[in-house]
CSV table of N, CA and C in Angstrom, one decimal:
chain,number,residue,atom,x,y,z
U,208,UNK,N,-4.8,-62.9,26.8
U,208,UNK,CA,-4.0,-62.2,25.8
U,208,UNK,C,-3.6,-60.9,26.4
U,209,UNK,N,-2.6,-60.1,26.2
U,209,UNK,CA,-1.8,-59.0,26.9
U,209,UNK,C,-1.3,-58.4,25.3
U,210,UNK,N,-2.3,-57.3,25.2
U,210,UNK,CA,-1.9,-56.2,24.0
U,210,UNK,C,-1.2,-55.1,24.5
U,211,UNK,N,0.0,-54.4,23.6
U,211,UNK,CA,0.7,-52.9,24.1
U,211,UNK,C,-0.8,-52.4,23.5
U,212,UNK,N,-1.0,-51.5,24.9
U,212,UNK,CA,-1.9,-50.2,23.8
U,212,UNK,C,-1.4,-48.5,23.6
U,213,UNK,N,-1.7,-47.7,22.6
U,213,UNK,CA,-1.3,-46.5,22.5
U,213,UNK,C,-2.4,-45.8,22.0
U,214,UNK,N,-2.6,-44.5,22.2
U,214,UNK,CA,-4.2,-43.8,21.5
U,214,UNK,C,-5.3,-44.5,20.9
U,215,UNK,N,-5.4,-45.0,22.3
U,215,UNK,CA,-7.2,-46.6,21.3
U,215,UNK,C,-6.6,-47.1,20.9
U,216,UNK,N,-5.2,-47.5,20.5
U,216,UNK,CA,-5.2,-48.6,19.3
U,216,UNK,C,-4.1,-49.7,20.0
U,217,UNK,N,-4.7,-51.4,19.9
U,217,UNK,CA,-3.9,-52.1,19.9
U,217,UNK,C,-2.6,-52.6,19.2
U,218,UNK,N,-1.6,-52.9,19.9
U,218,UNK,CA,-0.4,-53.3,18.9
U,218,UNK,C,0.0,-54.6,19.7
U,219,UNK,N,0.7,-55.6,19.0
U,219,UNK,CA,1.0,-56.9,19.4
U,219,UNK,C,2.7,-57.1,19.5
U,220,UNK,N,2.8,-55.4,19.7
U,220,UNK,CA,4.8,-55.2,20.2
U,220,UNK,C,4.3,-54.6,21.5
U,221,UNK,N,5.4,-54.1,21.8
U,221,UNK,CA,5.6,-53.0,23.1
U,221,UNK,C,7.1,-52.4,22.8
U,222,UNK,N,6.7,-51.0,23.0
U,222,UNK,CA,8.1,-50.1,23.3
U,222,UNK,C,8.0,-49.3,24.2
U,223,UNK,N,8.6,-48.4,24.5
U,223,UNK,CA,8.7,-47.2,25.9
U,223,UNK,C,7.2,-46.6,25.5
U,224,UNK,N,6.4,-46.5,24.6
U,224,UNK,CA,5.8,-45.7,24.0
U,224,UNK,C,4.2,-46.0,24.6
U,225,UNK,N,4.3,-47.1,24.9
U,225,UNK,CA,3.0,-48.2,25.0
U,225,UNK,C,2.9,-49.0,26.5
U,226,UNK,N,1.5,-49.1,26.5
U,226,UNK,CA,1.3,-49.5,27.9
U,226,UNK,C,0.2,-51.1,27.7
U,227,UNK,N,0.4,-51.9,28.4
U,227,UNK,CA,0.0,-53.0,28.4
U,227,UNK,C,-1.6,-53.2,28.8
U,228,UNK,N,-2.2,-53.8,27.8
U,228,UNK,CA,-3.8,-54.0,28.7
U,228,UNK,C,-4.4,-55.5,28.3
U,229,UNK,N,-4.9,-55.9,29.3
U,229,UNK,CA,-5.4,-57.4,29.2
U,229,UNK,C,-6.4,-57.8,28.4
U,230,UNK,N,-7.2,-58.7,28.0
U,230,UNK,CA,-7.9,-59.7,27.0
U,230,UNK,C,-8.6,-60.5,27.8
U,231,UNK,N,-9.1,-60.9,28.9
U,231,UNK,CA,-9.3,-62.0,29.4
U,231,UNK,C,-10.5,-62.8,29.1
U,232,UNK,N,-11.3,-62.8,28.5
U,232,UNK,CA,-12.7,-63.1,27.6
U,232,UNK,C,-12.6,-64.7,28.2
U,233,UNK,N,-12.5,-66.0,27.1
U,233,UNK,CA,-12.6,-67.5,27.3
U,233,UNK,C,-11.7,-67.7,28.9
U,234,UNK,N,-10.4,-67.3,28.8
U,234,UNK,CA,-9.9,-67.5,30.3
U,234,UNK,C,-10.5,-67.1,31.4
U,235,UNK,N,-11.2,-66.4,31.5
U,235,UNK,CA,-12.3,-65.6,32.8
U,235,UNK,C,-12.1,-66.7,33.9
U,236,UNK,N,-12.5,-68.1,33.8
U,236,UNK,CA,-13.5,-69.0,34.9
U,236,UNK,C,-11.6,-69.3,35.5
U,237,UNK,N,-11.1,-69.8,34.4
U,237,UNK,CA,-9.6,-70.2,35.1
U,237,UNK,C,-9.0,-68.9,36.1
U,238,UNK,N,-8.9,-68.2,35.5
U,238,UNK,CA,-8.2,-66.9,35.9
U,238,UNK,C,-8.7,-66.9,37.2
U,239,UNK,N,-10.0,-66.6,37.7
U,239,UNK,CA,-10.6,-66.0,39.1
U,239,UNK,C,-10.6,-67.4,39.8
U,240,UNK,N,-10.4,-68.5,39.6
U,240,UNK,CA,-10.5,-69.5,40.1
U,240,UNK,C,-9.4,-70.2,40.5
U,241,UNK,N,-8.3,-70.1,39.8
U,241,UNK,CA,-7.0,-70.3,40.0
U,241,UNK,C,-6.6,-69.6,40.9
U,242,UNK,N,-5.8,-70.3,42.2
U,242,UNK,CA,-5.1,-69.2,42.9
U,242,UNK,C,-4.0,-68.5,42.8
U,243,UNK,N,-3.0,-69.1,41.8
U,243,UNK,CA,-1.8,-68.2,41.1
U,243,UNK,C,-2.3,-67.4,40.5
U,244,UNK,N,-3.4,-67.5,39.5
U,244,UNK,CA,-3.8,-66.6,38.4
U,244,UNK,C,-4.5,-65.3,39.4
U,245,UNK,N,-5.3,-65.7,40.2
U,245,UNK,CA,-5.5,-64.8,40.8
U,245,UNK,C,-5.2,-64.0,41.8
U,246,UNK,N,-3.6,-64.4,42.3
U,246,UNK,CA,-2.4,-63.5,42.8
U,246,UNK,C,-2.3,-62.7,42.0
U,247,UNK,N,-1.9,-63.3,40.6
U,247,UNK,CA,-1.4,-62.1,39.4
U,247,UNK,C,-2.4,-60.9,39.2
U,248,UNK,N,-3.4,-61.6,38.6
U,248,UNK,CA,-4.5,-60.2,38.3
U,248,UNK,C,-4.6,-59.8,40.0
U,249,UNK,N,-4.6,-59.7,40.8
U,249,UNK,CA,-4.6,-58.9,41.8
U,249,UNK,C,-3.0,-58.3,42.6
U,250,UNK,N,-2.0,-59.0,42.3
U,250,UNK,CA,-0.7,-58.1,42.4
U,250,UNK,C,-0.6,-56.9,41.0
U,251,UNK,N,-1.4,-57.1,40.2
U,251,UNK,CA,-1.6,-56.1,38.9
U,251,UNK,C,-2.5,-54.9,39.2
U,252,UNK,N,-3.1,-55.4,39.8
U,252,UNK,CA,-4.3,-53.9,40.8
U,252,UNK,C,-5.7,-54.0,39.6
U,253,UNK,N,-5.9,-55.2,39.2
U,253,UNK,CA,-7.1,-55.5,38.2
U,253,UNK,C,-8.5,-55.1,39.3
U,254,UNK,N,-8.9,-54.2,39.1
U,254,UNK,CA,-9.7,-54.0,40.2
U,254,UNK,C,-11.3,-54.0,39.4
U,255,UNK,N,-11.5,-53.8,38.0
U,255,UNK,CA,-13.0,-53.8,37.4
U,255,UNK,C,-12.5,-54.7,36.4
U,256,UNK,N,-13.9,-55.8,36.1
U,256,UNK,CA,-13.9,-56.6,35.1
U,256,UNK,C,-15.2,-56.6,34.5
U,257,UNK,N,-15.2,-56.2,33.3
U,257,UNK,CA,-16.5,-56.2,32.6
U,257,UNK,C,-16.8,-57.2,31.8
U,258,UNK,N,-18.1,-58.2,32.1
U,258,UNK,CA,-18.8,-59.4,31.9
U,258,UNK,C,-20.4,-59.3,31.0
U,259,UNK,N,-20.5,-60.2,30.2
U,259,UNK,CA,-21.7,-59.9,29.4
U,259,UNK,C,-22.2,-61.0,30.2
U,260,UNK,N,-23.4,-61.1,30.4
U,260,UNK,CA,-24.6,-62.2,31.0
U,260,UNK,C,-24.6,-63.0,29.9
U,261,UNK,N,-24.7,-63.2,28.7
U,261,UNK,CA,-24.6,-64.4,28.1
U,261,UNK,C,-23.1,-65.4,28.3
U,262,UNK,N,-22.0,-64.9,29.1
U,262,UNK,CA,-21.2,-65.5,29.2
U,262,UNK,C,-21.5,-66.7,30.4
U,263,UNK,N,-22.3,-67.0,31.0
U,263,UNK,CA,-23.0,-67.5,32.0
U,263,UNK,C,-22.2,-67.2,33.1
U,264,UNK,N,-22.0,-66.4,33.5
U,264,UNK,CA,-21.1,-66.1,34.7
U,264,UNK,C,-21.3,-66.3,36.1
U,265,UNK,N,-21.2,-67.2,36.8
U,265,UNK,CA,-21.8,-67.2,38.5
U,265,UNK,C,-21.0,-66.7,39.5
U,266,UNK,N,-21.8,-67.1,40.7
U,266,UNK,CA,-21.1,-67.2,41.9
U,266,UNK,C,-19.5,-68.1,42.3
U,267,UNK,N,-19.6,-69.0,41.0
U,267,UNK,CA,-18.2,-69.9,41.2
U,267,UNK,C,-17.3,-68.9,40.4
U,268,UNK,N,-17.4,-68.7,39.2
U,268,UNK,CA,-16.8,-67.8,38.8
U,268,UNK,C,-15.8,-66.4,39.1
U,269,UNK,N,-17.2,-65.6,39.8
U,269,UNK,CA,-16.4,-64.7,40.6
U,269,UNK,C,-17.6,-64.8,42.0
U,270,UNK,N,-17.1,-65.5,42.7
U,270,UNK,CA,-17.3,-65.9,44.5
U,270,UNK,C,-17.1,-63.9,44.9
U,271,UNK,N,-18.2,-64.4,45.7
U,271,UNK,CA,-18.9,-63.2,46.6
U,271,UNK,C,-17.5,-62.6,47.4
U,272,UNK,N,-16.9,-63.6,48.0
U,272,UNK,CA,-15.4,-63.4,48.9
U,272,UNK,C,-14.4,-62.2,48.2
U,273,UNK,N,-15.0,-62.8,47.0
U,273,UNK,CA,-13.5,-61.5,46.4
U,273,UNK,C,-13.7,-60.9,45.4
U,274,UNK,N,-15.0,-60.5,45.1
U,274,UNK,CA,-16.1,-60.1,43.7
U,274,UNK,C,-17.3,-59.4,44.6
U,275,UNK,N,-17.7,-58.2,43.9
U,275,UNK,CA,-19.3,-57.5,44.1
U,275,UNK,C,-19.3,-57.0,42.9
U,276,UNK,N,-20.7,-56.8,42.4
U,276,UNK,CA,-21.3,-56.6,40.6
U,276,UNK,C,-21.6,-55.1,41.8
U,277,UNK,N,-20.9,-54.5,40.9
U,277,UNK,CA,-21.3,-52.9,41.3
U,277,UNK,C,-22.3,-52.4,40.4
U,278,UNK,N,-22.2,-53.0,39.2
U,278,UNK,CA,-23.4,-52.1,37.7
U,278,UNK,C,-24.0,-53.3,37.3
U,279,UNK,N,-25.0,-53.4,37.1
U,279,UNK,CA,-25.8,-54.2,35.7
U,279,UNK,C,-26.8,-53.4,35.0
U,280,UNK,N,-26.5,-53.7,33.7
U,280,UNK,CA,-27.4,-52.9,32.7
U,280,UNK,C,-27.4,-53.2,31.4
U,281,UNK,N,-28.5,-53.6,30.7
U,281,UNK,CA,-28.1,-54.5,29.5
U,281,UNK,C,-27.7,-55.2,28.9
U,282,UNK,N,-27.8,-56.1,30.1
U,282,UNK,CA,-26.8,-57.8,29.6
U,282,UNK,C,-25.4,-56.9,29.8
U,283,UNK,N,-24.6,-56.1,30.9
U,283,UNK,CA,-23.1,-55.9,31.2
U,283,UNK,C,-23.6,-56.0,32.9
U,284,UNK,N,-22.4,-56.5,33.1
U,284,UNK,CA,-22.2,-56.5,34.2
U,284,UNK,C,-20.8,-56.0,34.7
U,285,UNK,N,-20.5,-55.3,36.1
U,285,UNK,CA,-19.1,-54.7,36.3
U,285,UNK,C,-18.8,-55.0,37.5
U,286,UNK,N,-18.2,-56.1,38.0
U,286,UNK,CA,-17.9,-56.7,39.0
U,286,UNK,C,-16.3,-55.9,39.1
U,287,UNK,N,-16.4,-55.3,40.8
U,287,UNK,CA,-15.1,-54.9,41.8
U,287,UNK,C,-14.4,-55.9,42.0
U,288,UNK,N,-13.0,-56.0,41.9
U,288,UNK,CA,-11.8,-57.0,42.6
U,288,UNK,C,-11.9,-56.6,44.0
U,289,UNK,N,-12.3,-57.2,45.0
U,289,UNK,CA,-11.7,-56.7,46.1
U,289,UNK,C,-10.7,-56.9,47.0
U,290,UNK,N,-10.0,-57.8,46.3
U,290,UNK,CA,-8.4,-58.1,46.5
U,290,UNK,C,-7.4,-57.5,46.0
U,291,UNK,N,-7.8,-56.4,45.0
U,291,UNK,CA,-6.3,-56.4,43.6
U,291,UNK,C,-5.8,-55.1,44.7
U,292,UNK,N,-5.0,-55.4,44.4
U,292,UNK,CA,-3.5,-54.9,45.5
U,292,UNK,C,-4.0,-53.2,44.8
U,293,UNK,N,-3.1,-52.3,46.0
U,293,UNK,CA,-3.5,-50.7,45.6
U,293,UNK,C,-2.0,-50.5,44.6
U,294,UNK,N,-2.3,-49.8,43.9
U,294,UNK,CA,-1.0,-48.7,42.9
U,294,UNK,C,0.2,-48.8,43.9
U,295,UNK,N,0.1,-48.1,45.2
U,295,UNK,CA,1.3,-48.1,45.8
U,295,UNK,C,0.8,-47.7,47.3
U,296,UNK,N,1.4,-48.6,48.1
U,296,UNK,CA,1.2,-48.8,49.4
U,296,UNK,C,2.7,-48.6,50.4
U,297,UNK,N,2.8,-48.3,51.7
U,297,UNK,CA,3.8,-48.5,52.7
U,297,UNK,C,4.0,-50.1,53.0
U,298,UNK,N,4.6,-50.6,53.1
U,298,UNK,CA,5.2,-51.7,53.9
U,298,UNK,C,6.7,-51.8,55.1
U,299,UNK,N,6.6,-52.6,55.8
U,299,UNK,CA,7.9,-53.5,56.5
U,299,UNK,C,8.2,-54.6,56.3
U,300,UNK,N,6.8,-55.0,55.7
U,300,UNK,CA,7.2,-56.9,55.2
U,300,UNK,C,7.7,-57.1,53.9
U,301,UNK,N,8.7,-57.5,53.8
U,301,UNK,CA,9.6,-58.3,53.1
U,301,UNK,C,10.0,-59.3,53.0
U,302,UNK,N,10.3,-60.3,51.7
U,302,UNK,CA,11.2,-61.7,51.7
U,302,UNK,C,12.2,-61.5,50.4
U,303,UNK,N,13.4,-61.3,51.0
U,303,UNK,CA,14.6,-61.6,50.0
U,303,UNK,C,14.0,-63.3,49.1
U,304,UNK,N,14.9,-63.3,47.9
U,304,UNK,CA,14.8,-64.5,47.2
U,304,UNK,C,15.9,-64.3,46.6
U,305,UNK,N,16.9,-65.7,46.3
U,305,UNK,CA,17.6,-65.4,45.2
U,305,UNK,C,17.9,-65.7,43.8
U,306,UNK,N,16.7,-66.5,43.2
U,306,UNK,CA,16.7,-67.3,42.6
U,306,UNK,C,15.3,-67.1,41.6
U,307,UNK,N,15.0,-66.9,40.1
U,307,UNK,CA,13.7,-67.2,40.2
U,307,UNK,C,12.6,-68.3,40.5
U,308,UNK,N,13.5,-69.5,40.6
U,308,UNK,CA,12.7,-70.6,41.0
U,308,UNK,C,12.2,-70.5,42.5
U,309,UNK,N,12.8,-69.5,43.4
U,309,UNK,CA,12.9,-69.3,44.7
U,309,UNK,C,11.9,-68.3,45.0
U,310,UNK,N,11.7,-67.0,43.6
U,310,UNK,CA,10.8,-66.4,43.7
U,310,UNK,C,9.6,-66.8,43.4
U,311,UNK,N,8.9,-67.7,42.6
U,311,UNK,CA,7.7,-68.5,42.1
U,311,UNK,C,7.2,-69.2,43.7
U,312,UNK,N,8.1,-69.4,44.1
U,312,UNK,CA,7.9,-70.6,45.6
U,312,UNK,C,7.2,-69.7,46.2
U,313,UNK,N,8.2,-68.6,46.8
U,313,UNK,CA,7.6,-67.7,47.7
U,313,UNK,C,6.3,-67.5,47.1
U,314,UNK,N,6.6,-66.5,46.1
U,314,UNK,CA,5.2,-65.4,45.3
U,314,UNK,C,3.5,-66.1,45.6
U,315,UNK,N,3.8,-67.7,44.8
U,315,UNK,CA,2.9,-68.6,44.8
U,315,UNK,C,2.5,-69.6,46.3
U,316,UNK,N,3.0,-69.3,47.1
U,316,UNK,CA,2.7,-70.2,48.6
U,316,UNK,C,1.4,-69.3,48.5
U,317,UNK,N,0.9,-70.0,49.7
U,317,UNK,CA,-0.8,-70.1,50.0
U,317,UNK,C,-0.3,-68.6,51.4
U,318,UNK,N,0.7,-68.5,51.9
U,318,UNK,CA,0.7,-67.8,52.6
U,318,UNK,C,1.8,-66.6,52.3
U,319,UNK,N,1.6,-65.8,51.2
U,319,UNK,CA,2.3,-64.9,50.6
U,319,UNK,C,1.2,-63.8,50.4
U,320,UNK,N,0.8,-62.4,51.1
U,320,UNK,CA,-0.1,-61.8,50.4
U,320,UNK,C,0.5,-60.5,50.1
U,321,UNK,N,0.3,-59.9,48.1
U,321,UNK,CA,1.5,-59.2,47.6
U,321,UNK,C,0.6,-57.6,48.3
U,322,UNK,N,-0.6,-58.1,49.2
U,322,UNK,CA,-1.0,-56.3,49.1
U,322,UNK,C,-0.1,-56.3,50.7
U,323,UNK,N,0.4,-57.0,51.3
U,323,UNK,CA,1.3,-56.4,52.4
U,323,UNK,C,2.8,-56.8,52.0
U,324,UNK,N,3.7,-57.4,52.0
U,324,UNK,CA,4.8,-57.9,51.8
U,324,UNK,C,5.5,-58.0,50.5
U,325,UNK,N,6.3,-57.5,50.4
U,325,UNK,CA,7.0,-57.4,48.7
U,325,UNK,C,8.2,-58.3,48.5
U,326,UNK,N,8.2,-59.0,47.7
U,326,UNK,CA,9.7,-59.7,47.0
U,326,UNK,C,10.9,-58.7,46.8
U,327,UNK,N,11.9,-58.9,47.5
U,327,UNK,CA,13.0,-58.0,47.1
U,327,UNK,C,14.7,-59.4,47.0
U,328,UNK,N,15.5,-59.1,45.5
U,328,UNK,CA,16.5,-59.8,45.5
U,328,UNK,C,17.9,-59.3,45.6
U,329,UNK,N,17.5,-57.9,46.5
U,329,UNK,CA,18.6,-57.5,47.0
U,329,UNK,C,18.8,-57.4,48.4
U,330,UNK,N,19.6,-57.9,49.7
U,330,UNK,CA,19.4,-56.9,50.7
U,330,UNK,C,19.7,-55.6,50.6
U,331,UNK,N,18.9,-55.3,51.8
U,331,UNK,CA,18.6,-53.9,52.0
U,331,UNK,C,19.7,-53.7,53.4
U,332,UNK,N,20.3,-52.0,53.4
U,332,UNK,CA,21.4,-51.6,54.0
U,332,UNK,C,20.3,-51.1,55.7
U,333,UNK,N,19.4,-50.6,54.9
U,333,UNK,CA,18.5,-49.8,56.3
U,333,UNK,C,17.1,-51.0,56.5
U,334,UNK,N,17.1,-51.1,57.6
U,334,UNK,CA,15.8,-52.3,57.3
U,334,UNK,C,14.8,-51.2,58.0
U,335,UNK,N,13.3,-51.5,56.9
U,335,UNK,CA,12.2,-50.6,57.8
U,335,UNK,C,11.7,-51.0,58.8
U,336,UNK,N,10.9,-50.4,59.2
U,336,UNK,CA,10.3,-50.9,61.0
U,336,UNK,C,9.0,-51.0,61.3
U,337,UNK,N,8.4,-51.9,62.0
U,337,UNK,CA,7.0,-52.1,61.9
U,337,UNK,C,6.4,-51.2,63.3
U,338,UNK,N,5.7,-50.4,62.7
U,338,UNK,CA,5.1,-49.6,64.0
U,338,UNK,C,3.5,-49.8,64.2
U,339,UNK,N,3.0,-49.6,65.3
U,339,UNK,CA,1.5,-50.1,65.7
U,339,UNK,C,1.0,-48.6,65.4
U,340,UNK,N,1.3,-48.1,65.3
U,340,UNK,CA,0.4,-46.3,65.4
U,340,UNK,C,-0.1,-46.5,63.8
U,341,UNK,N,-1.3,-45.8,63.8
U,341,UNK,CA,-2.1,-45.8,62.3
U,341,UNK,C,-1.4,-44.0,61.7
U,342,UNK,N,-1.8,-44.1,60.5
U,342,UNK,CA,-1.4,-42.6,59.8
U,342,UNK,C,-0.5,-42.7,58.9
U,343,UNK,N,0.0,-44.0,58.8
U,343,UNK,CA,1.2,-44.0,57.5
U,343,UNK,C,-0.2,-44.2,56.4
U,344,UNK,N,0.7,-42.9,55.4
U,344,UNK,CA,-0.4,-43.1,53.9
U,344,UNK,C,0.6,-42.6,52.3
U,345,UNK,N,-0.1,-43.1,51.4
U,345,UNK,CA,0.8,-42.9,50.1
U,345,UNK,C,-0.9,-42.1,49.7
U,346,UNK,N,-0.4,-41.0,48.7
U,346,UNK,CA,-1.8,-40.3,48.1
U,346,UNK,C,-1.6,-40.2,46.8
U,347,UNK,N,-1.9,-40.2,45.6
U,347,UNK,CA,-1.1,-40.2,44.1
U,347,UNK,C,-1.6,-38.4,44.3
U,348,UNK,N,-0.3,-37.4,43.9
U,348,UNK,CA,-0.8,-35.8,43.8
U,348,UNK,C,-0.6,-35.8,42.0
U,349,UNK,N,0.3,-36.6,41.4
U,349,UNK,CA,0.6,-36.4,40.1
U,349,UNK,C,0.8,-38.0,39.3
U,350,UNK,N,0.2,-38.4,38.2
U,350,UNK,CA,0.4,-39.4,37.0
U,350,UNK,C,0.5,-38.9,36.3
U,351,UNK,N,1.2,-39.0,35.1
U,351,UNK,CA,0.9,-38.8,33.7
U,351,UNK,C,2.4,-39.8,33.2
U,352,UNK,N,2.8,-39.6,32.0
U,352,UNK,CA,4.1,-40.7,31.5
U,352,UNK,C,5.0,-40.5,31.3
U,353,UNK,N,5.2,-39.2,32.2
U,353,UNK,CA,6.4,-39.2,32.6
U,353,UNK,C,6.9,-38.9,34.2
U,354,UNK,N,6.1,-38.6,35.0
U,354,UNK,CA,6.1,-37.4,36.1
U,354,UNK,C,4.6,-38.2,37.2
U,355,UNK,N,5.4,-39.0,37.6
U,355,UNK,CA,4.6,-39.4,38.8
U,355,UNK,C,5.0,-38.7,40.4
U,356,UNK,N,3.6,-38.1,41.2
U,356,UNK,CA,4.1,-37.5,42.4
U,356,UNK,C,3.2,-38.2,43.3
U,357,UNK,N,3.6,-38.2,44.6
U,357,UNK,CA,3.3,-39.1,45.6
U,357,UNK,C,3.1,-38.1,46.7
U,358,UNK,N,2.4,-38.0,47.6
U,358,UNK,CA,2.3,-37.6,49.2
U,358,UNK,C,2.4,-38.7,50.2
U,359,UNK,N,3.6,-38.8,51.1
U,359,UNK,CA,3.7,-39.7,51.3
U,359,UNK,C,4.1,-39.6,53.3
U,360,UNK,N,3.6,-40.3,53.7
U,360,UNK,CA,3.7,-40.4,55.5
U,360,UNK,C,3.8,-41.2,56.1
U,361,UNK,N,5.2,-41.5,56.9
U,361,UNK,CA,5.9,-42.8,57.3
U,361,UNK,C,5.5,-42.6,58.7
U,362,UNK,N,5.0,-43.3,59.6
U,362,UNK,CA,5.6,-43.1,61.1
U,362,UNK,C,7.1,-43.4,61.5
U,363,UNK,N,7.8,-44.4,60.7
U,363,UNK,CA,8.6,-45.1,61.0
U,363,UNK,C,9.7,-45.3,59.5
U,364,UNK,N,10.7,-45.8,59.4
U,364,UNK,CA,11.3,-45.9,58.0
U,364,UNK,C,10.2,-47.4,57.4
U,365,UNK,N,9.7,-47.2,56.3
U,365,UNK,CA,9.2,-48.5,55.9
U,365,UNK,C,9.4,-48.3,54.1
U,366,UNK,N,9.2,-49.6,53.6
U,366,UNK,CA,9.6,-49.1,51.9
U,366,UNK,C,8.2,-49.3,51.3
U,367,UNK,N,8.5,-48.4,50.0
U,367,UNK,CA,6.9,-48.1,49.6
U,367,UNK,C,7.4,-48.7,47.9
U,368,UNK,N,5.9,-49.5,47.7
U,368,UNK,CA,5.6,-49.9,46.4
U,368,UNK,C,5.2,-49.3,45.7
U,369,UNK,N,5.4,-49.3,44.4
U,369,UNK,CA,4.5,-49.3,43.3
U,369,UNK,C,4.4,-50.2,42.6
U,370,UNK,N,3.2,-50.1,41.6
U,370,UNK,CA,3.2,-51.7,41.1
U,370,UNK,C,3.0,-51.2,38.9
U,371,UNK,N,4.0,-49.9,39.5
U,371,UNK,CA,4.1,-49.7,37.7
U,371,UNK,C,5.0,-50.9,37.2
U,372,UNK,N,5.1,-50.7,35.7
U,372,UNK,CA,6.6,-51.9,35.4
U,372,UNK,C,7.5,-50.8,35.7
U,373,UNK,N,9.0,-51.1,35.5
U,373,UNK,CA,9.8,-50.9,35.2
U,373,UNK,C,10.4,-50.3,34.3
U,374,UNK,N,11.3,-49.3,34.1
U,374,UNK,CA,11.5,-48.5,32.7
U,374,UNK,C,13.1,-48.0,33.2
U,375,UNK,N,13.7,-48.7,32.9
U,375,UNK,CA,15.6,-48.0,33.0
U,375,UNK,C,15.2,-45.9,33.0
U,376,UNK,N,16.1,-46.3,33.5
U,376,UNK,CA,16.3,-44.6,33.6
U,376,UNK,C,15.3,-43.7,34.7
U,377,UNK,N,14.3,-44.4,35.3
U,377,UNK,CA,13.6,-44.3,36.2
U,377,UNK,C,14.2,-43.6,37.5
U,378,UNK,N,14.3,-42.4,38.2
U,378,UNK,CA,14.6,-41.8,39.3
U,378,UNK,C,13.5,-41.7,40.2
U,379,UNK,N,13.9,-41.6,41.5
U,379,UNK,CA,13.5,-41.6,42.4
U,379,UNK,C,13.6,-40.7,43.3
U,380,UNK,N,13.3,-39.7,43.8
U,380,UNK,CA,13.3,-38.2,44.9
U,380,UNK,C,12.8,-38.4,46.0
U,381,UNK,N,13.4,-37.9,46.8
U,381,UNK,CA,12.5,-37.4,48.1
U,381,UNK,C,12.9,-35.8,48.4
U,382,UNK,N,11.9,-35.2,49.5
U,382,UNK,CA,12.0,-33.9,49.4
U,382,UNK,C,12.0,-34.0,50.8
């Protein structure tokens, strides 16, 4: 289930006003066990999931590979994603699509991973460049809901993600 939320309180709309938060309770076993499902929660940056021990939750459920229980305490447990993709990263890898049935294909292959390579359905005029030197980094300096700031260090031209939604009217700077 996917509620808008605003000041603690759930609402079952969404406007500019409101930000989306997940439900996943009975879905849990499908979700982390599914490999589409769990592209999504991890192209979403789902990185903590809070679990009660009566829900009998195992090793199949959330597998050692891509799960650690960082807390247990009173029947809660708070298992790390350690797949869910970061807020916003550098890339060079890219795949045009034109289609959304073209995008499902890509997104969902077994060899698509969203924390290096991004879907884009436009080309691009400048293509970025893959460099071997380490030191490219993205740092968050500013969040809040209107006014996001980034520190940001290319070696080379490469395009950088975010993995907010979308909002018309949204500008972009560099300095």
């Amino acid at each position: 289930l996917v509620y808008s939320y605003k000041n603690e309180n759930l609402f079952d709309s969404f406007d500019e006003s409101t930000r989306s938060d997940a439900a996943i309770n009975t879905a849990l076993g499908f979700i982390t066990q599914n490999n589409n499902a769990k592209k999504i929660l991890n192209l979403l940056g789902v990185r903590y999931i809070i679990d009660r021990v009566e829900n009998g939750s195992s090793e199949k459920i959330f597998p050692g590979n891509s799960f650690n229980i960082i807390y247990e305490k009173h029947g809660w447990k708070l298992y790390e994603n350690k797949l869910a993709v970061k807020r916003a990263f550098l890339t060079s890898d890219y795949v045009l699509y034109n289609s959304n049935s073209e995008f499902g294909k890509v997104f969902f292959s077994d060899s698509f991973d969203p924390s290096r390579t991004i879907l884009l359905n436009t080309k691009l005029d400048l293509q970025p460049q893959k460099n071997q030197k380490a030191g490219d980094r993205v740092a968050i300096k500013n969040y809040n809901e209107s006014d996001i700031k980034f520190d940001v260090f290319a070696n080379t031209k490469k395009l950088f993600f975010l993995s907010d939604v979308y909002y018309p009217g949204w500008k972009a700077y560099v300095d």
